[in-house]
Coordinates of C-alpha atoms in Angstrom, one line a residue:
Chain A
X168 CA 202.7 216.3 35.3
X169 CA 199.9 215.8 37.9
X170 CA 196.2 217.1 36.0
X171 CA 194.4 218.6 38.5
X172 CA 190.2 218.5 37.5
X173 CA 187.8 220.5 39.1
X174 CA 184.2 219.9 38.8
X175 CA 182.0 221.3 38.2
X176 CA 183.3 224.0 35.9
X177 CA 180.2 226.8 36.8
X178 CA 177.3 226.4 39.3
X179 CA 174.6 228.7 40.7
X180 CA 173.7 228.7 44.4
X181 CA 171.3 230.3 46.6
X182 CA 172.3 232.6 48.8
X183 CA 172.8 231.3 52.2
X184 CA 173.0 227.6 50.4
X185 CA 175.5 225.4 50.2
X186 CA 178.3 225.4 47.4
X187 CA 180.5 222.3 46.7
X188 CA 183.6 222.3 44.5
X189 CA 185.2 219.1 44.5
X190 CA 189.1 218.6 42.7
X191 CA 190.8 215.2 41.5
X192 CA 194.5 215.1 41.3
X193 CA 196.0 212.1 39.1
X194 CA 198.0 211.0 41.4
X195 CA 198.3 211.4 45.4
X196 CA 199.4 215.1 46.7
X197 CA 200.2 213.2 50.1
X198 CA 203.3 213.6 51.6
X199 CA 203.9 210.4 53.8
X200 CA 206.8 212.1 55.7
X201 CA 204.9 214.8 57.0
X202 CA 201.0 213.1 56.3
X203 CA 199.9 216.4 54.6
X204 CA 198.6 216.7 51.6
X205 CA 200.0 219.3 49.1
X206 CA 196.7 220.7 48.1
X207 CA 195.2 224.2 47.8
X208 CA 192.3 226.3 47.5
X209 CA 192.5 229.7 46.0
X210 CA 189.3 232.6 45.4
X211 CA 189.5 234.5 42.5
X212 CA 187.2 237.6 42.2
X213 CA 186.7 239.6 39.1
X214 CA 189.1 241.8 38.1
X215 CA 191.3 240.9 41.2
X216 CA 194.6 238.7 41.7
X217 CA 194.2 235.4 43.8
X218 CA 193.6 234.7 47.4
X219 CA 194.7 231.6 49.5
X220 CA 191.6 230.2 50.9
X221 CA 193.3 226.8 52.3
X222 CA 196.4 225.0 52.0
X223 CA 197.4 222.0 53.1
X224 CA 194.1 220.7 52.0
X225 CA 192.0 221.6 55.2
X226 CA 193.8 224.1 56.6
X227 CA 191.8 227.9 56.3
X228 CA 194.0 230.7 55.8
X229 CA 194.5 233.4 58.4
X230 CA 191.4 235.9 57.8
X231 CA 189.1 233.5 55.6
X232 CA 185.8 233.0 57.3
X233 CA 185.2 229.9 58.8
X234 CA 182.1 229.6 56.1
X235 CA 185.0 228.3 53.4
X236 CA 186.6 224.4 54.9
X237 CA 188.5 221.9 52.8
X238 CA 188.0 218.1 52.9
X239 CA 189.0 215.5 51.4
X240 CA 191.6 212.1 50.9
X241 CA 193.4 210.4 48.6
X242 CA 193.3 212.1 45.1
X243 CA 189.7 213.4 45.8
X244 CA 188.9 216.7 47.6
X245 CA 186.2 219.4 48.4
X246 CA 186.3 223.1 48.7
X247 CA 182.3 223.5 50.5
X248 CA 181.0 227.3 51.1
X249 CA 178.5 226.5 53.9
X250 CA 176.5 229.8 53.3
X251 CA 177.3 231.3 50.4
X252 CA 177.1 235.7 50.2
X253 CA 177.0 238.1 47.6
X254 CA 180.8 238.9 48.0
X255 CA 181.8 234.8 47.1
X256 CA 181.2 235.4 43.6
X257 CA 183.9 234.1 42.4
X258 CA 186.5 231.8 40.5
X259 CA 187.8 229.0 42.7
X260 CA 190.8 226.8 41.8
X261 CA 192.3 223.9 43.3
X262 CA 196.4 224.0 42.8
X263 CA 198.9 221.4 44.1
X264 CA 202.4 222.0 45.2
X265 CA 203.6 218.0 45.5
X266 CA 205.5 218.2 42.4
X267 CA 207.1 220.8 40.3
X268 CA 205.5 221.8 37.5
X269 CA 203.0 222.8 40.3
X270 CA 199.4 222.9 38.7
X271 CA 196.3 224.2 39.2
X272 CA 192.8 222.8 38.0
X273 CA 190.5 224.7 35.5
X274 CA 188.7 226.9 38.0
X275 CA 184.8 226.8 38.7
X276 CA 183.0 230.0 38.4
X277 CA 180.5 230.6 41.3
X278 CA 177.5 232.7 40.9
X279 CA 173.9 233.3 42.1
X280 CA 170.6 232.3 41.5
Chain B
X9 CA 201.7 245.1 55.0
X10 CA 202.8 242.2 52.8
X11 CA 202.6 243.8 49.8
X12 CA 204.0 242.6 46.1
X13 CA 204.1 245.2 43.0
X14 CA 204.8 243.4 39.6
X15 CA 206.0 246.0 36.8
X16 CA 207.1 245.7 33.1
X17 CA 204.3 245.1 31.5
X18 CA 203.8 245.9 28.3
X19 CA 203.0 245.2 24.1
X20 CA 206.0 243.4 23.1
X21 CA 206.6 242.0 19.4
X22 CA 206.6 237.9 18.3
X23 CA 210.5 237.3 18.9
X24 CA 210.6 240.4 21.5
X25 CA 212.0 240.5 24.7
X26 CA 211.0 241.6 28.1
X27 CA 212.2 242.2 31.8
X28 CA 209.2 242.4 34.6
X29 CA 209.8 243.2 38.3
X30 CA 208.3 242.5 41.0
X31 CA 209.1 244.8 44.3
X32 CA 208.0 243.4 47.6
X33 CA 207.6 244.7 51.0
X34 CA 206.2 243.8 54.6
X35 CA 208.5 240.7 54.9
X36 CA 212.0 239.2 55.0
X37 CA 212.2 238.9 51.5
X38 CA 215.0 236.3 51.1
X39 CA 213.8 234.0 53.5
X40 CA 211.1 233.4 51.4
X41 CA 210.5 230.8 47.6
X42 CA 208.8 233.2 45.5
X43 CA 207.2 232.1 42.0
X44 CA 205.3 234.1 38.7
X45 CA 202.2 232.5 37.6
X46 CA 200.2 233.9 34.4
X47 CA 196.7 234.1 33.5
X48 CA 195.8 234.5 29.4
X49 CA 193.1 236.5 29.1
X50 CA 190.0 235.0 30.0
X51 CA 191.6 231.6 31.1
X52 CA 193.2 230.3 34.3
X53 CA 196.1 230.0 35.9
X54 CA 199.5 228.4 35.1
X55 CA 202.5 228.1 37.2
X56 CA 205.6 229.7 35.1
X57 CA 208.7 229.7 37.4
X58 CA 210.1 229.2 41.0
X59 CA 213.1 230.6 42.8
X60 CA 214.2 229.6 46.0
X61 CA 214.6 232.2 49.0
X62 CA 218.5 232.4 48.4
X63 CA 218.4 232.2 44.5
X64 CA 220.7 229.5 44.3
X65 CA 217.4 227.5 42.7
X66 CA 215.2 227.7 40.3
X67 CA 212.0 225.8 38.2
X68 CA 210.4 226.5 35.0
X69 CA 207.6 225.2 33.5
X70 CA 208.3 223.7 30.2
X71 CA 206.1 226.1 28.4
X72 CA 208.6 228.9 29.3
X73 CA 212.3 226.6 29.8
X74 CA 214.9 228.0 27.8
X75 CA 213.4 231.0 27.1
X76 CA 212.4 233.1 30.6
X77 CA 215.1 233.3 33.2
X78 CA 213.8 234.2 36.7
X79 CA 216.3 235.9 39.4
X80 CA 216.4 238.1 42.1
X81 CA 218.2 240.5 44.2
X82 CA 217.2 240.1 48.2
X83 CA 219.2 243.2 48.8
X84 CA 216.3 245.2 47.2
X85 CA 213.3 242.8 47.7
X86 CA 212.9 242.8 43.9
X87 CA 212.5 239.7 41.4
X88 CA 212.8 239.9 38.0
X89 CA 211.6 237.5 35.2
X90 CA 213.8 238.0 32.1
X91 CA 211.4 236.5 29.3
X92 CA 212.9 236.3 25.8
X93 CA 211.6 234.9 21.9
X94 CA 207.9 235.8 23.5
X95 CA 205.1 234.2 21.5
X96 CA 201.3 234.9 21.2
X97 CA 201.0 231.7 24.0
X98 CA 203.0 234.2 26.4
X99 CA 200.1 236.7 26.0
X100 CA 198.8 237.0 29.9
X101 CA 199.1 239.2 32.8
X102 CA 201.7 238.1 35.4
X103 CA 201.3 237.4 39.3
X104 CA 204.1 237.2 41.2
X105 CA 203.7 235.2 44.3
X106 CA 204.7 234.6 47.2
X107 CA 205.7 231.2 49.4
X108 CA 205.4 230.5 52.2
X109 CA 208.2 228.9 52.8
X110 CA 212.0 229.3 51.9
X111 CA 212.0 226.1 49.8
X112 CA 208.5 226.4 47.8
X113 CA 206.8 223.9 48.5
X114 CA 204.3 225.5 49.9
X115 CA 200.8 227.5 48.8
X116 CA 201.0 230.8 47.7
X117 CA 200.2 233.1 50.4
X118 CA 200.4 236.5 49.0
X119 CA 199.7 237.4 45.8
X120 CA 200.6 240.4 43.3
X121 CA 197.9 242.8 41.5
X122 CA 199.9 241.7 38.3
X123 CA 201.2 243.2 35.1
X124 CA 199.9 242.6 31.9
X125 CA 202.0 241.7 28.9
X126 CA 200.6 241.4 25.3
X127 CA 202.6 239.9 22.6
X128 CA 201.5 241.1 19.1
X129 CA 202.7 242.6 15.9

């Protein structure tokens, strides 16, 4: 199975500061055929279901403000909340779909100071 | 509106049994992979089954192999996830989700409020 590891599990940002999440996968999520990497990002808010924030690794999902962006390469990528507002408190969880069983990585609670 | 309504929830027995739904609406339901993935209480999330947009398919994580049997019916946009010899590990509510593609490998893109099922004696 590929362990997906988020880091770090909690942090506290400033509002209207930066937030980084970064995820490792244990092995490549990169499709060669089609060069994309099998990688998502997902929002979580209490007491709600999940949201697609980006798939594909970098790619922003219809609706999601362009504040949220996805980077990354090789087994190594980055969720970054450029500003961060009231309404991002959140969980945030990486997730690959390369390989069946898909997985997803512990989640990182976001809060602020 | 895509919309996806999980039911069937509910305080089952060690050893019990249980059937949840999941109605959806707003898309062409069998052109779409759709998958359940749970969420214990105060944990995160775990992928528990897929089924391909025409059925013929399916995946299951090994927690839940042998024991939960997902189908569905594309004539009424409803998927069901049969679950059987539930264990205290199966406590968690359940998000049905869907892909978005017809094969799966895809994220999820639309995501269930969920149903909560609680196995206990």
């Amino acid at each position: 199975d590929i362990v997906m590891t988020q880091s770090p599990d909690s942090l506290a940002v400033s509002l209207g500061e930066r937030a980084t999440i970064n995820c490792r996968s244990s092995q490549s999520v990169l499709y060669s055929p089609d060069n994309h990497y099998y990688l998502a990002w997902y929002q979580q808010k209490p007491g709600q279901s999940p949201k697609l924030l980006i798939y594909w690794a970098f790619t922003r999902e219809s609706g999601v403000p362009d504040r949220f962006s996805g980077s990354g390469s090789g087994t190594d990528f980055t969720l970054t909340i450029s500003s961060l507002q009231a309404e991002d408190v959140a969980v945030y969880y990486c997730q690959q779909y390369y390989d069946i069983p898909w997985t997803f990585g512990q989640g990182t609670k976001v809060e602020i100071k | 509106e895509v919309q996806l309504l999980e039911s069937g929830g509910d305080l089952v027995q060690p050893g019990g049994s249980l059937r949840l739904s999941c109605a959806a609406s707003g898309f062409i339901f069998g052109n779409y992979a759709m998958s359940w993935v749970r969420q214990a209480p105060g944990k995160g999330l775990e992928w528990v089954s897929y089924i391909r947009g025409g059925g013929a398919v399916t995946h299951y994580a090994d927690s839940v192999r042998g024991r939960f049997t997902f189908s569905r019916d594309n004539s009424k946009n409803t998927m069901y996830l049969h679950m059987n010899n539930l264990g205290a590990d199966d406590t968690a509510v359940y998000y049905c989700a869907k892909c978005a593609s017809s094969y799966g490998n895809d994220a999820f893109d639309v995501w269930g409020r969920g149903t909560l099922v609680t196995v206990s004696s």
